[in-house]
Short mmCIF file of C-alpha atoms in Angstrom, two decimals:
data_model
loop_
_atom_site.label_atom_id
_atom_site.label_comp_id
_atom_site.label_asym_id
_atom_site.label_seq_id
_atom_site.Cartn_x
_atom_site.Cartn_y
_atom_site.Cartn_z
CA UNK A 105 0.00 0.00 0.00
CA UNK A 106 2.81 2.37 0.84
CA UNK A 107 4.50 1.54 -2.46
CA UNK A 108 1.36 2.43 -4.41
CA UNK A 109 1.03 5.76 -2.58
CA UNK A 110 4.65 6.65 -3.20
CA UNK A 111 4.41 5.83 -6.91
CA UNK A 112 1.26 7.95 -7.28
CA UNK A 113 2.95 10.85 -5.56
CA UNK A 114 5.92 10.62 -7.91
CA UNK A 115 3.69 10.55 -11.00
CA UNK A 116 1.73 13.61 -9.91
CA UNK A 117 4.89 15.56 -9.20
CA UNK A 118 6.30 14.72 -12.63
CA UNK A 119 3.08 15.88 -14.31
CA UNK A 120 3.19 19.16 -12.43
CA UNK A 121 6.82 19.70 -13.47
CA UNK A 122 6.01 19.10 -17.14
CA UNK A 123 3.10 21.54 -16.99
CA UNK A 124 5.31 24.24 -15.47
CA UNK A 125 7.97 23.78 -18.15
CA UNK A 126 5.34 24.09 -20.90
CA UNK A 127 3.98 27.33 -19.43
CA UNK A 128 7.47 28.79 -19.13
CA UNK A 129 8.27 27.97 -22.76
CA UNK A 130 5.08 29.61 -24.04
CA UNK A 131 5.59 32.76 -21.97
CA UNK A 132 9.19 33.17 -23.10
CA UNK A 133 10.17 36.29 -25.09
CA UNK A 134 9.49 35.97 -28.82
CA UNK A 135 12.43 36.11 -31.23
CA UNK A 136 13.49 39.33 -32.98
CA UNK A 137 12.21 38.07 -36.32
CA UNK A 138 8.67 37.84 -34.96
CA UNK A 139 8.89 41.44 -33.71
CA UNK A 140 9.96 42.80 -37.09
CA UNK A 141 7.19 41.07 -39.07
CA UNK A 142 4.35 43.40 -37.96
CA UNK A 143 6.41 46.44 -38.97
CA UNK A 144 7.11 45.02 -42.42
CA UNK A 145 3.48 43.99 -42.76
CA UNK A 146 2.33 47.48 -41.80
CA UNK A 147 4.78 49.01 -44.30
CA UNK A 148 3.57 46.72 -47.10
CA UNK A 149 -0.02 47.58 -46.29
CA UNK A 150 0.76 51.30 -46.79
CA UNK A 151 2.12 50.73 -50.30
CA UNK A 152 -0.86 48.54 -51.13
CA UNK A 153 -3.23 51.28 -50.01
CA UNK A 154 -1.47 53.74 -52.27
CA UNK A 155 -1.66 51.42 -55.29
CA UNK A 156 -5.39 51.01 -54.85
CA UNK A 157 -5.92 54.67 -55.80
CA UNK A 158 -3.71 54.61 -58.93
CA UNK A 159 -6.47 53.43 -61.35
CA UNK A 160 -8.79 56.16 -60.09
CA UNK A 161 -6.11 58.83 -60.60
CA UNK A 162 -5.33 57.61 -64.13
CA UNK A 163 -8.97 57.55 -65.23
CA UNK A 164 -9.53 60.98 -63.69
CA UNK A 165 -6.59 62.34 -65.69
CA UNK A 166 -7.97 60.85 -68.90
CA UNK A 167 -11.32 62.50 -68.27
CA UNK A 168 -9.65 65.87 -67.70
CA UNK A 169 -7.62 65.41 -70.90
CA UNK A 170 -10.85 64.91 -72.85
CA UNK A 171 -12.11 68.27 -71.55
CA UNK A 172 -9.07 70.01 -73.04
CA UNK A 173 -9.52 68.07 -76.28
CA UNK A 174 -13.15 69.18 -76.45
CA UNK A 175 -12.20 72.85 -76.04
CA UNK A 176 -9.55 72.56 -78.76
CA UNK A 177 -12.05 70.89 -81.10
CA UNK A 178 -14.63 73.64 -80.53
CA UNK A 179 -12.03 76.31 -81.37
CA UNK A 180 -10.99 74.41 -84.50
CA UNK A 181 -14.56 74.09 -85.77
CA UNK A 182 -15.23 77.77 -85.11
CA UNK A 183 -12.08 78.65 -87.06
CA UNK A 184 -13.20 76.54 -90.02
CA UNK A 185 -16.67 78.05 -89.88
CA UNK A 186 -15.29 81.58 -89.96
CA UNK A 187 -13.05 80.71 -92.93
CA UNK A 188 -15.90 79.19 -94.91
CA UNK A 189 -18.19 82.11 -94.11
CA UNK A 190 -15.83 84.71 -95.56
CA UNK A 191 -16.12 86.04 -99.10
CA UNK A 192 -14.50 83.88 -101.80
CA UNK A 193 -11.29 85.17 -103.33
CA UNK A 194 -10.11 85.04 -106.92
CA UNK A 195 -7.51 82.47 -107.78
CA UNK A 196 -5.45 85.17 -109.51
CA UNK A 197 -4.93 86.93 -106.17
CA UNK A 198 -3.03 84.11 -104.46
CA UNK A 199 0.56 82.94 -104.62
CA UNK A 200 1.57 79.30 -104.59
CA UNK A 201 3.78 79.17 -101.52
CA UNK A 202 3.52 76.66 -98.71
CA UNK A 203 3.03 79.30 -96.01
CA UNK A 204 0.33 81.04 -98.02
CA UNK A 205 -1.49 77.81 -98.83
CA UNK A 206 -1.52 76.79 -95.16
CA UNK A 207 -3.06 80.14 -94.24
CA UNK A 208 -5.64 79.83 -97.03
CA UNK A 209 -6.91 76.41 -95.99
CA UNK A 210 -10.72 76.33 -95.69
CA UNK A 211 -11.00 79.59 -97.65
CA UNK A 212 -13.36 79.60 -100.62
CA UNK A 213 -11.75 80.14 -104.01
CA UNK A 214 -13.25 81.07 -107.39
CA UNK A 215 -11.42 79.73 -110.43
CA UNK A 216 -12.01 79.63 -114.18
CA UNK A 217 -10.34 77.32 -116.63
CA UNK A 218 -10.69 74.12 -118.60
CA UNK A 219 -10.64 70.62 -117.11
CA UNK A 220 -7.97 68.29 -118.48
CA UNK A 221 -10.02 65.09 -118.36
CA UNK A 222 -7.14 62.93 -119.59
CA UNK A 223 -5.18 63.59 -116.39
CA UNK A 224 -8.00 62.77 -113.98
CA UNK A 225 -7.05 60.73 -110.92
CA UNK A 226 -9.46 58.58 -108.94
CA UNK A 227 -8.98 58.34 -105.17
CA UNK A 228 -10.72 55.57 -103.32
CA UNK A 229 -12.72 53.51 -102.99
CA UNK A 230 -15.04 55.82 -101.05
CA UNK A 231 -18.51 54.72 -100.04
CA UNK A 232 -21.68 56.81 -100.16
CA UNK A 233 -24.97 55.98 -98.48
CA UNK A 234 -28.26 56.86 -100.19
CA UNK A 235 -31.51 55.92 -98.43
CA UNK A 236 -29.70 53.26 -96.45
CA UNK A 237 -28.03 51.75 -99.54
CA UNK A 238 -24.23 51.92 -99.60
CA UNK A 239 -22.52 52.35 -102.96
CA UNK A 240 -18.77 52.32 -103.59
CA UNK A 241 -17.16 54.90 -105.79
CA UNK A 242 -14.25 57.31 -106.06
CA UNK A 243 -13.32 60.95 -105.73
CA UNK A 244 -12.22 62.29 -109.10
CA UNK A 245 -9.44 64.91 -109.07
CA UNK A 246 -8.87 66.76 -112.34
CA UNK A 247 -6.42 69.58 -113.17
CA UNK A 248 -8.07 72.88 -114.08
CA UNK A 249 -5.85 74.35 -116.79
CA UNK A 250 -5.59 78.09 -117.52
CA UNK A 251 -7.01 79.59 -120.72
CA UNK A 252 -4.58 81.71 -122.76
CA UNK A 253 -5.45 85.38 -123.24
CA UNK A 254 -8.24 85.21 -120.69
CA UNK A 255 -7.74 87.62 -117.78
CA UNK A 256 -10.42 85.91 -115.68
CA UNK A 257 -8.81 82.51 -116.05
CA UNK A 258 -6.46 80.97 -113.53
CA UNK A 259 -2.84 81.84 -114.18
CA UNK A 260 -1.58 78.44 -113.00
CA UNK A 261 -3.06 74.92 -113.00
CA UNK A 262 -5.21 73.97 -110.02
CA UNK A 263 -6.15 70.52 -108.76
CA UNK A 264 -9.91 70.25 -108.27
CA UNK A 265 -11.63 67.48 -106.35
CA UNK A 266 -14.82 67.50 -108.41
CA UNK A 267 -16.66 65.10 -106.10
CA UNK A 268 -17.89 61.53 -105.89
CA UNK A 269 -18.43 59.34 -108.96
CA UNK A 270 -19.54 55.70 -109.32
CA UNK A 271 -17.07 52.91 -109.97
CA UNK A 272 -18.12 52.80 -113.64
CA UNK A 273 -16.47 56.17 -114.19
CA UNK A 274 -13.05 54.80 -113.35
CA UNK A 275 -13.56 51.71 -115.51
CA UNK A 276 -14.62 53.89 -118.43
CA UNK A 277 -11.65 56.20 -117.92
CA UNK A 278 -9.23 53.25 -117.92
CA UNK A 279 -10.72 51.97 -121.18
CA UNK A 280 -10.44 55.37 -122.85
CA UNK A 281 -6.83 55.78 -121.75
CA UNK A 282 -5.95 52.55 -123.55
CA UNK A 283 -7.77 53.62 -126.72
CA UNK A 284 -6.12 57.03 -126.70
CA UNK A 285 -2.73 55.40 -127.00
CA UNK A 286 -3.30 54.73 -130.71
CA UNK A 287 -1.84 57.27 -133.13
CA UNK A 288 -4.24 59.67 -134.78
CA UNK A 289 -3.98 60.11 -138.57
CA UNK A 290 -3.96 63.72 -139.76
CA UNK A 291 -4.85 64.43 -143.37
CA UNK A 292 -2.57 66.82 -145.24
CA UNK A 293 -3.95 70.20 -146.13
CA UNK A 294 -4.84 70.64 -149.79
CA UNK A 295 -3.13 73.47 -151.67
CA UNK A 296 -5.24 73.36 -154.83
CA UNK A 297 -7.18 76.44 -153.86
CA UNK A 298 -4.07 78.55 -153.79
CA UNK A 299 -3.63 80.87 -156.71
CA UNK A 300 -0.55 80.51 -158.86
CA UNK A 301 -0.43 84.17 -159.71
CA UNK A 302 2.46 86.02 -158.18
CA UNK A 303 0.37 89.03 -157.15
CA UNK A 304 -1.84 86.82 -154.95
CA UNK A 305 1.08 85.19 -153.24
CA UNK A 306 2.26 86.54 -149.92
CA UNK A 307 4.81 85.67 -147.30
CA UNK A 308 2.43 85.82 -144.33
CA UNK A 309 3.38 83.46 -141.50
CA UNK A 310 1.07 80.59 -140.64
CA UNK A 311 -1.36 81.54 -137.87
CA UNK A 312 -2.42 78.81 -135.46
CA UNK A 313 -6.14 79.03 -134.93
CA UNK A 314 -7.19 78.24 -131.37
CA UNK A 315 -10.79 77.07 -131.11
CA UNK A 316 -13.09 78.90 -128.77
CA UNK A 317 -13.12 77.30 -125.33
CA UNK A 318 -15.98 77.69 -122.91
CA UNK A 319 -14.44 78.32 -119.47
CA UNK A 320 -15.64 76.40 -116.46
CA UNK A 321 -16.13 78.28 -113.20
CA UNK A 322 -15.36 76.36 -110.04
CA UNK A 323 -16.12 77.49 -106.50
CA UNK A 324 -14.18 75.37 -104.07
CA UNK A 325 -12.47 75.28 -100.70
CA UNK A 326 -8.69 75.20 -100.35
CA UNK A 327 -7.60 71.98 -98.68
CA UNK A 328 -4.42 70.08 -97.95
CA UNK A 329 -3.30 66.47 -98.05
CA UNK A 330 -5.18 63.84 -96.09
CA UNK A 331 -3.63 62.08 -93.10
CA UNK A 332 -4.29 58.37 -93.61
CA UNK A 333 -4.68 55.96 -90.73
CA UNK A 334 -2.47 52.94 -90.21
CA UNK A 335 -5.07 50.75 -91.92
CA UNK A 336 -5.00 52.67 -95.23
CA UNK A 337 -2.60 51.20 -97.83
CA UNK A 338 0.12 53.33 -99.36
CA UNK A 339 -0.48 55.02 -102.70
CA UNK A 340 0.99 53.39 -105.80
CA UNK A 341 1.29 56.03 -108.55
CA UNK A 342 2.89 53.55 -110.98
CA UNK A 343 -0.33 51.48 -111.09
CA UNK A 344 -2.65 54.50 -110.65
CA UNK A 345 -3.80 53.28 -107.24
CA UNK A 346 -4.64 56.23 -104.98
CA UNK A 347 -6.15 55.45 -101.59
CA UNK A 348 -5.85 58.92 -100.03
CA UNK A 349 -5.20 62.47 -101.19
CA UNK A 350 -1.49 63.33 -101.33
CA UNK A 351 -1.34 66.71 -103.06
CA UNK A 352 2.41 66.78 -103.92
CA UNK A 353 2.35 63.20 -105.25
CA UNK A 354 -0.83 63.75 -107.29
CA UNK A 355 0.59 66.99 -108.69
CA UNK A 356 3.76 65.20 -109.79
CA UNK A 357 1.70 62.42 -111.39
CA UNK A 358 -0.21 65.04 -113.39
CA UNK A 359 2.99 66.79 -114.45
CA UNK A 360 2.33 69.83 -112.24
CA UNK A 361 4.46 71.53 -109.57
CA UNK A 362 4.29 70.04 -106.09
CA UNK A 363 2.99 73.32 -104.62
CA UNK A 364 -0.11 73.27 -106.85
CA UNK A 365 -3.26 74.58 -105.19
CA UNK A 366 -5.77 71.86 -104.30
CA UNK A 367 -9.45 72.71 -103.80
CA UNK A 368 -12.61 70.70 -103.22
CA UNK A 369 -15.60 71.67 -105.34
CA UNK A 370 -18.64 72.76 -103.31
CA UNK A 371 -20.95 73.83 -106.12
CA UNK A 372 -24.59 73.33 -105.18
CA UNK A 373 -25.94 73.67 -108.73
CA UNK A 374 -26.11 69.98 -109.62
CA UNK A 375 -27.84 68.95 -112.82
CA UNK A 376 -30.38 66.22 -111.93
CA UNK A 377 -30.00 64.61 -115.35
CA UNK A 378 -26.20 64.44 -114.95
CA UNK A 379 -25.45 64.57 -111.22
CA UNK A 380 -21.91 63.19 -111.38
CA UNK A 381 -19.41 64.18 -110.21
CA UNK A 382 -21.33 64.92 -107.03
CA UNK A 383 -19.60 67.78 -105.14
CA UNK A 384 -19.07 67.66 -101.41
CA UNK A 385 -21.47 69.23 -98.98
CA UNK A 386 -19.81 72.25 -97.29
CA UNK A 387 -21.07 71.01 -93.92
CA UNK A 388 -18.96 67.88 -94.26
CA UNK A 389 -15.84 70.06 -94.46
CA UNK A 390 -16.57 71.45 -91.01
CA UNK A 391 -17.21 68.10 -89.40
CA UNK A 392 -14.48 66.05 -87.79
CA UNK A 393 -14.14 62.35 -87.10
CA UNK A 394 -14.48 63.10 -83.37
CA UNK A 395 -16.91 65.91 -82.56
CA UNK A 396 -17.11 67.88 -79.27
CA UNK A 397 -20.11 65.82 -78.15
CA UNK A 398 -17.99 62.68 -78.49
CA UNK A 399 -15.31 64.19 -76.26
CA UNK A 400 -18.00 65.04 -73.70
CA UNK A 401 -19.21 61.43 -73.73
CA UNK A 402 -15.65 60.22 -73.24
CA UNK A 403 -15.25 62.63 -70.30
CA UNK A 404 -18.37 61.31 -68.57
CA UNK A 405 -17.21 57.73 -69.12
CA UNK A 406 -13.74 58.29 -67.67
CA UNK A 407 -15.03 60.27 -64.67
CA UNK A 408 -17.63 57.60 -63.92
CA UNK A 409 -14.99 54.91 -64.06
CA UNK A 410 -12.71 56.96 -61.81
CA UNK A 411 -15.47 57.39 -59.23
CA UNK A 412 -16.26 53.68 -59.31
CA UNK A 413 -12.71 52.43 -58.77
CA UNK A 414 -12.04 55.08 -56.10
CA UNK A 415 -15.16 54.02 -54.21
CA UNK A 416 -14.03 50.41 -54.38
CA UNK A 417 -10.61 51.40 -53.01
CA UNK A 418 -12.16 53.25 -50.03
CA UNK A 419 -14.49 50.35 -49.36
CA UNK A 420 -11.54 47.96 -49.39
CA UNK A 421 -9.66 50.03 -46.79
CA UNK A 422 -12.56 50.47 -44.35
CA UNK A 423 -12.05 48.46 -41.10
CA UNK A 424 -14.13 45.33 -40.96
CA UNK A 425 -16.76 45.04 -38.22
CA UNK A 426 -15.84 42.72 -35.39
CA UNK A 427 -17.81 39.53 -35.48
CA UNK A 428 -20.07 38.81 -32.51
CA UNK A 429 -19.23 35.50 -30.96
#
């Protein structure tokens, strides 16, 4: 009996000793690495909080940028409107210099001359929608040549964008250009009606008779070269493929100086029986691919997105409510 009591006492004392050692080990001072972890965690949390607001700041900046773009577009359209509303000037009163042509852009110009149909160039294809039906065609650009001894005529050739024509016009022009390559036979002039008497003979020089030419008056707007997008192919003058208006290149292809004036016909007097070429509407010259209303829509979109992501960032940083046990 005494042995059993002594063994029980020893077992209980050993259990108490183990329990004390375990408590001492758990209450010991934590290592230095465990003390530094909360500081690093708090530092990382600060950077994370800052990054949460970056998308909101970027979208807010994009919305503000659209406001400046909208103001610039309004000023540009007002400038074009004022240019188109001014009185047209005579083509004889301008000089063909780059600085002068840049200042004259969107000014109306009145020219007289004769179209050189053989040098017409077709730019396209360009589509046109009529009553919901889309039809492909081209813009036809023809040199307007001066008329000799005509003070009202243009003094230098001018490139005129006469307007939109159907695809059949280009096919017909290509066929005629091939036929025109054949030589033309000229009959010799008969001299039987000349008198053989010496008193009727004279040494007058031959006078070249120029047939009467009816001048064509064109009222157009001075324009410059187009700026093609990355999706528009490059022009190929050797194969007569023109996808966008390049004034110096078209002038060289027509045998004209590179600083030739280029205008777009805006004549409203269209013959219903022969409507082609169909001139451009002056209102289309004022329009832009992105109008001020579009910039306003973009501004609202970016500001809405900025408000949404900023709200999500604040909601993410709010302290969570303690759960009730």
